[in-house]
Amino acid sequence: MKTYDWIVVGGGITGATLAYELVKVGLRVLLLEQHATPDNATRYSYGGLAYWSGTTPLTRQLCQEASDRYQILPQELDADIELRELDLLLTISADTHPETAASVYANCAVPPSLLSVQDAYELEPLINREVISGALTVKHGHIHPDKTTQAYIQAFLRAGGEMQISQVLQILKGGVQTNTGTYHSANVVICAGGLSRKLLKSAGISIKVYFTHAEMIEIPPVDLNLQTLVMPANLQRFELESVSIQVDELWNQPEKELASPILDVGAVQFLDGSLRLGQISRVLTNPHAQINAEESEQWLRKSITQVLPALGSFSGTWHKCLVAFSNKRFIIGAVPEIDGVHIFSGFSNPLVFVPPLAQRFANFVTGKEDEIINQIISSMK
């Protein structure tokens, strides 16, 4: 019977990155992922890297560390992750004063610049000038999220890590039970995104990690050039998340909708010409809740057409996934209920925060002091 030092549950960007960093420091690591073909939040992500968005000394430091990490990552992983820099265009709705929208970002490490309607149009000619009062812009890192995750997994396997396609059914003391067998390990770390809460709850572990149901449309390569990554300046998703966790006990009710759904119109085009358009966010306490795909797609297309008229009619495929969030920017550390069980989830900006924190966490569990990890763990208590 083989025993590992660490079992990492979840093969999205969080689990893949952490598994790689753990094996890199010499630990025996098993990565468990339930889907052979990715079907998680990473798979449907926009791929944006908001290095500019840190508002506290901690988040600014992590953003800088992430920027430095990504510069060497393609060479280290021996893979093209499509790292580049884009202009981020944050649209300001016609009923919002531009200066009011800009003030929200005043404390960012690099506050976005305010653009007039005409300047926004010159930066992104596909934008509908009639529905905005202006826009904000800032340089924004970008990767292909799925290719980056696969690059981490391949580097993990080359370094001696092991991976199994198995669905974790139960967290045990000293391992996990899956649909293909029981695996034994001194430590288990949950990086299962939106399923983290359900998995932990089934083991009697109560952690304030939550999820939204996110919906988007994926469009195959088209002969059209979206020059920027477009998002609204006022992201309703953050308010939706905040409202939904006011009463934690409601999350224990299996079929509850905790707030009305919202739609933040956004779009990004990848290097192969494909597009991702989104996104609707819903707070449904059942992670397997059924959603009317036809109605959702109609709502998405109507809203996208208003802001980016040229994109709304392209043929594409509607998708949904779970997106994890927490009442903090991230939840990292051992859980008190079962010795050897840890959580590494709930990231507000995962593509930026995960790489530096995974590296720090891997060093921390091998006995190296880390002020930042200690600070995060202390804040969980």
Short mmCIF file of C-alpha atoms in Angstrom, two decimals:
data_model
loop_
_atom_site.label_atom_id
_atom_site.label_comp_id
_atom_site.label_asym_id
_atom_site.label_seq_id
_atom_site.Cartn_x
_atom_site.Cartn_y
_atom_site.Cartn_z
CA MET A 1 0.00 0.00 0.00
CA LYS A 2 1.55 3.27 -1.15
CA THR A 3 1.44 6.26 1.16
CA TYR A 4 1.98 9.83 -0.03
CA ASP A 5 3.17 12.90 1.81
CA TRP A 6 0.39 14.97 0.26
CA ILE A 7 -2.79 14.32 -1.67
CA VAL A 8 -4.02 17.37 -3.59
CA VAL A 9 -7.75 17.27 -4.41
CA GLY A 10 -8.64 19.26 -7.53
CA GLY A 11 -6.83 19.69 -10.84
CA GLY A 12 -7.69 23.27 -11.72
CA ILE A 13 -5.09 26.04 -11.62
CA THR A 14 -5.02 25.97 -7.79
CA GLY A 15 -4.51 22.24 -7.36
CA ALA A 16 -2.14 21.90 -10.31
CA THR A 17 0.06 24.77 -9.11
CA LEU A 18 0.16 23.58 -5.51
CA ALA A 19 0.88 19.96 -6.50
CA TYR A 20 3.80 21.12 -8.65
CA GLU A 21 5.26 23.28 -5.90
CA LEU A 22 4.92 20.47 -3.33
CA VAL A 23 6.68 17.91 -5.51
CA LYS A 24 9.34 20.49 -6.37
CA VAL A 25 10.42 20.64 -2.70
CA GLY A 26 10.86 16.86 -2.60
CA LEU A 27 7.50 15.60 -1.33
CA ARG A 28 5.62 12.53 -2.60
CA VAL A 29 2.43 13.97 -4.08
CA LEU A 30 -0.74 12.53 -5.62
CA LEU A 31 -3.02 14.87 -7.58
CA LEU A 32 -6.66 13.80 -7.85
CA GLU A 33 -9.02 15.27 -10.44
CA GLN A 34 -12.49 13.92 -11.21
CA HIS A 35 -12.69 14.96 -14.89
CA ALA A 36 -10.37 13.69 -17.63
CA THR A 37 -11.44 16.70 -19.71
CA PRO A 38 -11.31 19.91 -17.64
CA ASP A 39 -14.73 21.30 -16.70
CA ASN A 40 -13.94 23.79 -13.95
CA ALA A 41 -13.63 27.53 -13.37
CA THR A 42 -10.08 27.55 -14.74
CA ARG A 43 -11.26 26.03 -17.99
CA TYR A 44 -13.74 28.86 -18.58
CA SER A 45 -11.71 31.71 -17.11
CA TYR A 46 -10.90 34.92 -18.99
CA GLY A 47 -7.23 34.41 -18.12
CA GLY A 48 -6.65 37.93 -16.82
CA LEU A 49 -3.72 38.77 -14.52
CA ALA A 50 -4.59 41.86 -12.48
CA TYR A 51 -1.10 42.63 -11.18
CA TRP A 52 -2.15 46.26 -10.85
CA SER A 53 -5.04 45.66 -8.45
CA GLY A 54 -3.37 45.23 -5.05
CA THR A 55 -4.86 47.56 -2.44
CA THR A 56 -3.01 46.47 0.72
CA PRO A 57 0.69 45.88 1.44
CA LEU A 58 0.05 42.11 1.38
CA THR A 59 -1.87 41.99 -1.90
CA ARG A 60 0.54 44.42 -3.56
CA GLN A 61 3.46 42.21 -2.56
CA LEU A 62 1.71 39.09 -3.87
CA CYS A 63 0.85 40.84 -7.14
CA GLN A 64 4.50 41.77 -7.63
CA GLU A 65 5.63 38.26 -6.78
CA ALA A 66 3.10 36.87 -9.26
CA SER A 67 4.34 39.19 -11.99
CA ASP A 68 7.92 38.08 -11.36
CA ARG A 69 6.86 34.43 -11.24
CA TYR A 70 5.03 34.53 -14.56
CA GLN A 71 8.03 36.03 -16.33
CA ILE A 72 10.05 32.87 -15.72
CA LEU A 73 7.18 30.36 -15.70
CA PRO A 74 7.10 29.46 -19.44
CA GLN A 75 10.77 28.51 -19.33
CA GLU A 76 10.44 26.68 -16.00
CA LEU A 77 7.40 24.69 -17.13
CA ASP A 78 8.80 24.29 -20.66
CA ALA A 79 5.49 25.35 -22.19
CA ASP A 80 3.84 28.23 -24.04
CA ILE A 81 1.21 29.59 -21.67
CA GLU A 82 0.45 32.50 -24.05
CA LEU A 83 1.72 35.08 -21.58
CA ARG A 84 1.17 38.62 -22.86
CA GLU A 85 0.01 42.08 -21.90
CA LEU A 86 -3.39 43.46 -22.87
CA ASP A 87 -5.22 46.73 -22.43
CA LEU A 88 -8.02 46.18 -19.94
CA LEU A 89 -11.08 48.29 -20.74
CA LEU A 90 -13.42 48.80 -17.78
CA THR A 91 -16.66 50.17 -19.19
CA ILE A 92 -18.63 52.76 -17.24
CA SER A 93 -22.38 52.59 -17.82
CA ALA A 94 -24.15 55.63 -19.22
CA ASP A 95 -25.99 56.26 -15.94
CA THR A 96 -22.77 56.41 -13.86
CA HIS A 97 -20.53 59.44 -13.50
CA PRO A 98 -17.02 58.57 -14.73
CA GLU A 99 -15.27 60.15 -11.75
CA THR A 100 -17.41 58.10 -9.37
CA ALA A 101 -16.40 54.90 -11.13
CA ALA A 102 -12.72 55.91 -11.11
CA SER A 103 -12.74 56.61 -7.37
CA VAL A 104 -13.39 52.93 -6.61
CA TYR A 105 -9.93 52.10 -7.99
CA ALA A 106 -8.02 54.97 -6.39
CA ASN A 107 -6.22 52.72 -3.87
CA CYS A 108 -4.96 50.21 -6.41
CA ALA A 109 -1.21 49.84 -6.87
CA VAL A 110 -1.69 51.15 -10.42
CA PRO A 111 -4.98 53.07 -10.61
CA PRO A 112 -6.59 52.75 -14.08
CA SER A 113 -6.66 55.86 -16.25
CA LEU A 114 -9.98 57.50 -17.02
CA LEU A 115 -10.98 57.65 -20.70
CA SER A 116 -13.61 59.69 -22.48
CA VAL A 117 -16.19 57.88 -24.59
CA GLN A 118 -14.23 58.73 -27.74
CA ASP A 119 -10.92 57.59 -26.24
CA ALA A 120 -12.54 54.32 -25.17
CA TYR A 121 -13.85 53.82 -28.71
CA GLU A 122 -10.42 54.47 -30.21
CA LEU A 123 -8.90 51.89 -27.86
CA GLU A 124 -11.70 49.38 -28.58
CA PRO A 125 -13.58 50.10 -31.82
CA LEU A 126 -16.08 47.30 -31.14
CA ILE A 127 -17.52 49.13 -28.13
CA ASN A 128 -20.97 50.72 -28.35
CA ARG A 129 -20.43 54.40 -27.48
CA GLU A 130 -24.13 54.92 -26.80
CA VAL A 131 -24.21 52.81 -23.61
CA ILE A 132 -21.15 54.17 -21.80
CA SER A 133 -20.23 57.46 -20.15
CA GLY A 134 -16.53 56.64 -20.35
CA ALA A 135 -14.14 53.86 -19.40
CA LEU A 136 -11.06 53.07 -17.37
CA THR A 137 -7.96 51.40 -18.74
CA VAL A 138 -4.81 49.79 -17.36
CA LYS A 139 -2.22 47.33 -18.65
CA HIS A 140 -3.35 43.81 -17.74
CA GLY A 141 -1.45 40.54 -17.86
CA HIS A 142 -3.00 37.62 -19.70
CA ILE A 143 -2.47 33.87 -20.08
CA HIS A 144 -4.32 30.93 -21.54
CA PRO A 145 -5.63 29.49 -18.25
CA ASP A 146 -6.21 25.92 -19.42
CA LYS A 147 -2.83 25.69 -21.17
CA THR A 148 -1.16 27.07 -18.05
CA THR A 149 -2.86 24.47 -15.85
CA GLN A 150 -1.86 21.65 -18.19
CA ALA A 151 1.70 22.98 -18.24
CA TYR A 152 1.80 22.83 -14.45
CA ILE A 153 0.44 19.27 -14.49
CA GLN A 154 2.97 18.07 -17.06
CA ALA A 155 5.83 19.65 -15.11
CA PHE A 156 4.47 18.03 -11.94
CA LEU A 157 4.45 14.60 -13.59
CA ARG A 158 7.96 15.08 -15.00
CA ALA A 159 9.17 15.94 -11.48
CA GLY A 160 7.88 12.62 -10.13
CA GLY A 161 4.34 13.48 -9.09
CA GLU A 162 1.44 11.11 -9.72
CA MET A 163 -2.05 11.91 -10.97
CA GLN A 164 -5.27 9.90 -10.99
CA ILE A 165 -8.63 10.70 -12.55
CA SER A 166 -10.83 9.88 -9.57
CA GLN A 167 -13.76 11.52 -7.82
CA VAL A 168 -13.15 12.04 -4.13
CA LEU A 169 -16.14 10.73 -2.18
CA GLN A 170 -14.91 11.14 1.39
CA ILE A 171 -12.06 12.79 3.25
CA LEU A 172 -10.53 10.42 5.78
CA LYS A 173 -7.99 10.78 8.54
CA GLY A 174 -4.85 9.75 6.66
CA GLY A 175 -6.23 9.86 3.13
CA VAL A 176 -9.29 9.96 0.90
CA GLN A 177 -11.83 7.52 -0.48
CA THR A 178 -12.59 7.86 -4.19
CA ASN A 179 -14.77 6.08 -6.72
CA THR A 180 -11.72 4.03 -7.75
CA GLY A 181 -10.23 3.20 -4.34
CA THR A 182 -8.74 4.57 -1.13
CA TYR A 183 -5.51 6.57 -1.18
CA HIS A 184 -3.37 7.10 1.90
CA SER A 185 -1.43 10.22 2.77
CA ALA A 186 -0.04 12.07 5.77
CA ASN A 187 -1.72 15.23 4.48
CA VAL A 188 -4.69 16.07 2.28
CA VAL A 189 -5.24 19.54 0.84
CA ILE A 190 -8.57 20.56 -0.70
CA CYS A 191 -8.25 22.68 -3.85
CA ALA A 192 -11.61 21.67 -5.31
CA GLY A 193 -12.90 25.15 -6.13
CA GLY A 194 -16.66 25.42 -5.91
CA LEU A 195 -16.94 21.83 -4.67
CA SER A 196 -14.63 22.45 -1.72
CA ARG A 197 -17.49 23.38 0.61
CA LYS A 198 -19.53 20.25 -0.15
CA LEU A 199 -16.51 17.98 0.19
CA LEU A 200 -15.46 19.46 3.51
CA LYS A 201 -19.02 19.52 4.81
CA SER A 202 -19.41 15.79 4.10
CA ALA A 203 -16.49 15.18 6.48
CA GLY A 204 -18.02 17.37 9.20
CA ILE A 205 -15.68 20.26 8.43
CA SER A 206 -17.21 23.74 8.46
CA ILE A 207 -15.20 26.32 6.49
CA LYS A 208 -16.49 29.62 5.15
CA VAL A 209 -15.79 28.89 1.52
CA TYR A 210 -18.64 29.39 -0.94
CA PHE A 211 -19.39 29.34 -4.66
CA THR A 212 -21.33 30.98 -7.43
CA HIS A 213 -22.65 29.35 -10.58
CA ALA A 214 -20.95 31.23 -13.43
CA GLU A 215 -22.18 31.12 -17.02
CA MET A 216 -20.48 32.19 -20.24
CA ILE A 217 -20.48 31.62 -23.99
CA GLU A 218 -17.45 30.22 -25.77
CA ILE A 219 -17.06 31.12 -29.43
CA PRO A 220 -14.64 29.28 -31.76
CA PRO A 221 -12.03 31.32 -33.70
CA VAL A 222 -13.55 34.19 -35.69
CA ASP A 223 -12.23 36.68 -38.21
CA LEU A 224 -12.61 39.70 -35.95
CA ASN A 225 -10.21 41.49 -33.64
CA LEU A 226 -11.21 42.41 -30.10
CA GLN A 227 -8.31 44.64 -29.13
CA THR A 228 -8.87 44.76 -25.36
CA LEU A 229 -10.15 42.65 -22.49
CA VAL A 230 -13.54 44.18 -21.72
CA MET A 231 -15.16 44.16 -18.29
CA PRO A 232 -17.52 46.53 -16.44
CA ALA A 233 -15.95 49.01 -14.04
CA ASN A 234 -18.70 48.20 -11.55
CA LEU A 235 -18.46 44.43 -11.07
CA GLN A 236 -21.76 43.36 -9.56
CA ARG A 237 -20.35 39.92 -8.75
CA PHE A 238 -18.46 41.22 -5.71
CA GLU A 239 -21.63 42.73 -4.24
CA LEU A 240 -23.52 39.51 -4.99
CA GLU A 241 -20.90 37.48 -3.12
CA SER A 242 -20.99 39.85 -0.15
CA VAL A 243 -24.78 39.75 0.14
CA SER A 244 -24.92 35.96 -0.13
CA ILE A 245 -22.75 35.26 2.92
CA GLN A 246 -24.48 37.53 5.42
CA VAL A 247 -26.19 34.50 6.98
CA ASP A 248 -23.85 31.53 6.77
CA GLU A 249 -26.48 29.05 7.99
CA LEU A 250 -28.52 29.57 4.81
CA TRP A 251 -25.78 27.76 2.88
CA ASN A 252 -26.78 24.58 4.70
CA GLN A 253 -30.18 24.64 3.02
CA PRO A 254 -29.81 22.45 -0.08
CA GLU A 255 -32.04 24.23 -2.61
CA LYS A 256 -31.73 27.92 -1.72
CA GLU A 257 -31.18 30.90 -4.03
CA LEU A 258 -29.61 33.53 -1.79
CA ALA A 259 -29.75 36.54 -4.15
CA SER A 260 -31.00 37.49 -7.59
CA PRO A 261 -28.62 36.59 -10.44
CA ILE A 262 -26.45 39.29 -11.99
CA LEU A 263 -24.76 39.75 -15.35
CA ASP A 264 -21.39 41.47 -15.75
CA VAL A 265 -20.81 41.97 -19.48
CA GLY A 266 -17.26 40.99 -20.40
CA ALA A 267 -15.29 39.58 -23.31
CA VAL A 268 -11.81 38.38 -24.14
CA GLN A 269 -10.24 36.99 -27.29
CA PHE A 270 -7.45 34.42 -27.16
CA LEU A 271 -4.52 34.22 -29.54
CA ASP A 272 -6.25 31.62 -31.72
CA GLY A 273 -9.16 34.02 -32.32
CA SER A 274 -11.62 32.28 -30.00
CA LEU A 275 -13.76 34.34 -27.65
CA ARG A 276 -15.18 33.96 -24.17
CA LEU A 277 -18.19 36.14 -23.37
CA GLY A 278 -19.81 36.42 -19.98
CA GLN A 279 -20.81 36.30 -17.36
CA ILE A 280 -23.91 35.50 -15.38
CA SER A 281 -23.40 34.74 -11.69
CA ARG A 282 -25.97 32.95 -9.53
CA VAL A 283 -25.90 32.05 -5.85
CA LEU A 284 -27.57 28.65 -5.60
CA THR A 285 -26.62 26.54 -2.59
CA ASN A 286 -26.95 23.30 -4.58
CA PRO A 287 -23.69 22.92 -6.54
CA HIS A 288 -25.53 20.63 -8.99
CA ALA A 289 -28.54 22.93 -9.49
CA GLN A 290 -30.13 22.84 -12.94
CA ILE A 291 -30.11 26.09 -14.94
CA ASN A 292 -32.15 26.89 -18.03
CA ALA A 293 -29.36 27.12 -20.60
CA GLU A 294 -31.55 28.59 -23.36
CA GLU A 295 -32.85 31.45 -21.22
CA SER A 296 -29.38 32.17 -19.86
CA GLU A 297 -27.81 32.28 -23.29
CA GLN A 298 -30.49 34.67 -24.52
CA TRP A 299 -29.85 36.97 -21.55
CA LEU A 300 -26.10 36.84 -22.15
CA ARG A 301 -26.40 37.54 -25.88
CA LYS A 302 -28.82 40.42 -25.42
CA SER A 303 -26.60 42.11 -22.83
CA ILE A 304 -23.37 41.53 -24.76
CA THR A 305 -24.93 42.89 -27.94
CA GLN A 306 -25.74 46.14 -26.15
CA VAL A 307 -22.10 46.74 -25.19
CA LEU A 308 -20.24 44.92 -28.00
CA PRO A 309 -22.76 44.72 -30.89
CA ALA A 310 -20.49 42.77 -33.24
CA LEU A 311 -20.09 39.85 -30.82
CA GLY A 312 -23.62 38.97 -29.81
CA SER A 313 -24.60 36.96 -32.88
CA PHE A 314 -21.58 34.68 -33.28
CA SER A 315 -22.35 31.00 -32.95
CA GLY A 316 -20.99 29.55 -29.74
CA THR A 317 -21.57 27.21 -26.83
CA TRP A 318 -23.04 28.09 -23.44
CA HIS A 319 -21.15 26.73 -20.44
CA LYS A 320 -21.46 26.90 -16.68
CA CYS A 321 -19.08 26.15 -13.83
CA LEU A 322 -18.67 26.79 -10.11
CA VAL A 323 -16.47 29.66 -8.94
CA ALA A 324 -15.19 29.50 -5.37
CA PHE A 325 -15.00 32.56 -3.13
CA SER A 326 -14.66 33.26 0.58
CA ASN A 327 -15.20 36.00 3.13
CA LYS A 328 -11.47 36.71 2.77
CA ARG A 329 -9.18 36.98 -0.25
CA PHE A 330 -8.03 33.39 0.28
CA ILE A 331 -8.38 30.54 2.76
CA ILE A 332 -5.19 28.64 3.49
CA GLY A 333 -4.25 26.33 6.34
CA ALA A 334 -5.05 23.23 8.38
CA VAL A 335 -8.64 22.58 9.41
CA PRO A 336 -9.21 21.88 13.11
CA GLU A 337 -11.60 18.95 12.78
CA ILE A 338 -9.27 16.34 11.20
CA ASP A 339 -5.50 16.20 11.65
CA GLY A 340 -3.62 16.41 8.37
CA VAL A 341 -6.45 18.01 6.36
CA HIS A 342 -5.80 21.42 4.82
CA ILE A 343 -7.59 23.87 2.58
CA PHE A 344 -6.15 26.03 -0.18
CA SER A 345 -9.14 27.69 -1.83
CA GLY A 346 -11.52 30.67 -1.98
CA PHE A 347 -9.15 32.95 -3.91
CA SER A 348 -10.51 36.31 -5.07
CA ASN A 349 -7.87 36.60 -7.81
CA PRO A 350 -6.61 33.03 -8.26
CA LEU A 351 -4.48 33.38 -11.38
CA VAL A 352 -2.45 36.06 -9.58
CA PHE A 353 -2.49 34.95 -5.95
CA VAL A 354 -2.12 31.18 -6.37
CA PRO A 355 1.39 30.96 -7.91
CA PRO A 356 3.25 32.94 -5.20
CA LEU A 357 1.16 31.50 -2.35
CA ALA A 358 1.56 27.91 -3.56
CA GLN A 359 5.32 28.37 -3.65
CA ARG A 360 5.31 29.87 -0.17
CA PHE A 361 2.98 27.17 1.20
CA ALA A 362 5.17 24.35 -0.16
CA ASN A 363 8.22 25.82 1.54
CA PHE A 364 6.24 26.43 4.73
CA VAL A 365 5.13 22.79 5.10
CA THR A 366 8.74 21.65 4.78
CA GLY A 367 9.61 23.69 7.87
CA LYS A 368 10.65 27.05 6.46
CA GLU A 369 9.21 30.06 8.24
CA ASP A 370 6.97 32.26 6.10
CA GLU A 371 5.56 35.45 7.52
CA ILE A 372 2.83 35.73 4.89
CA ILE A 373 1.54 32.16 5.28
CA ASN A 374 1.62 32.56 9.06
CA GLN A 375 -0.35 35.80 8.73
CA ILE A 376 -2.99 34.15 6.51
CA ILE A 377 -3.32 31.11 8.79
CA SER A 378 -3.63 33.34 11.86
CA SER A 379 -6.42 35.32 10.20
CA MET A 380 -8.44 32.10 9.74
CA LYS A 381 -8.55 31.36 13.48
#
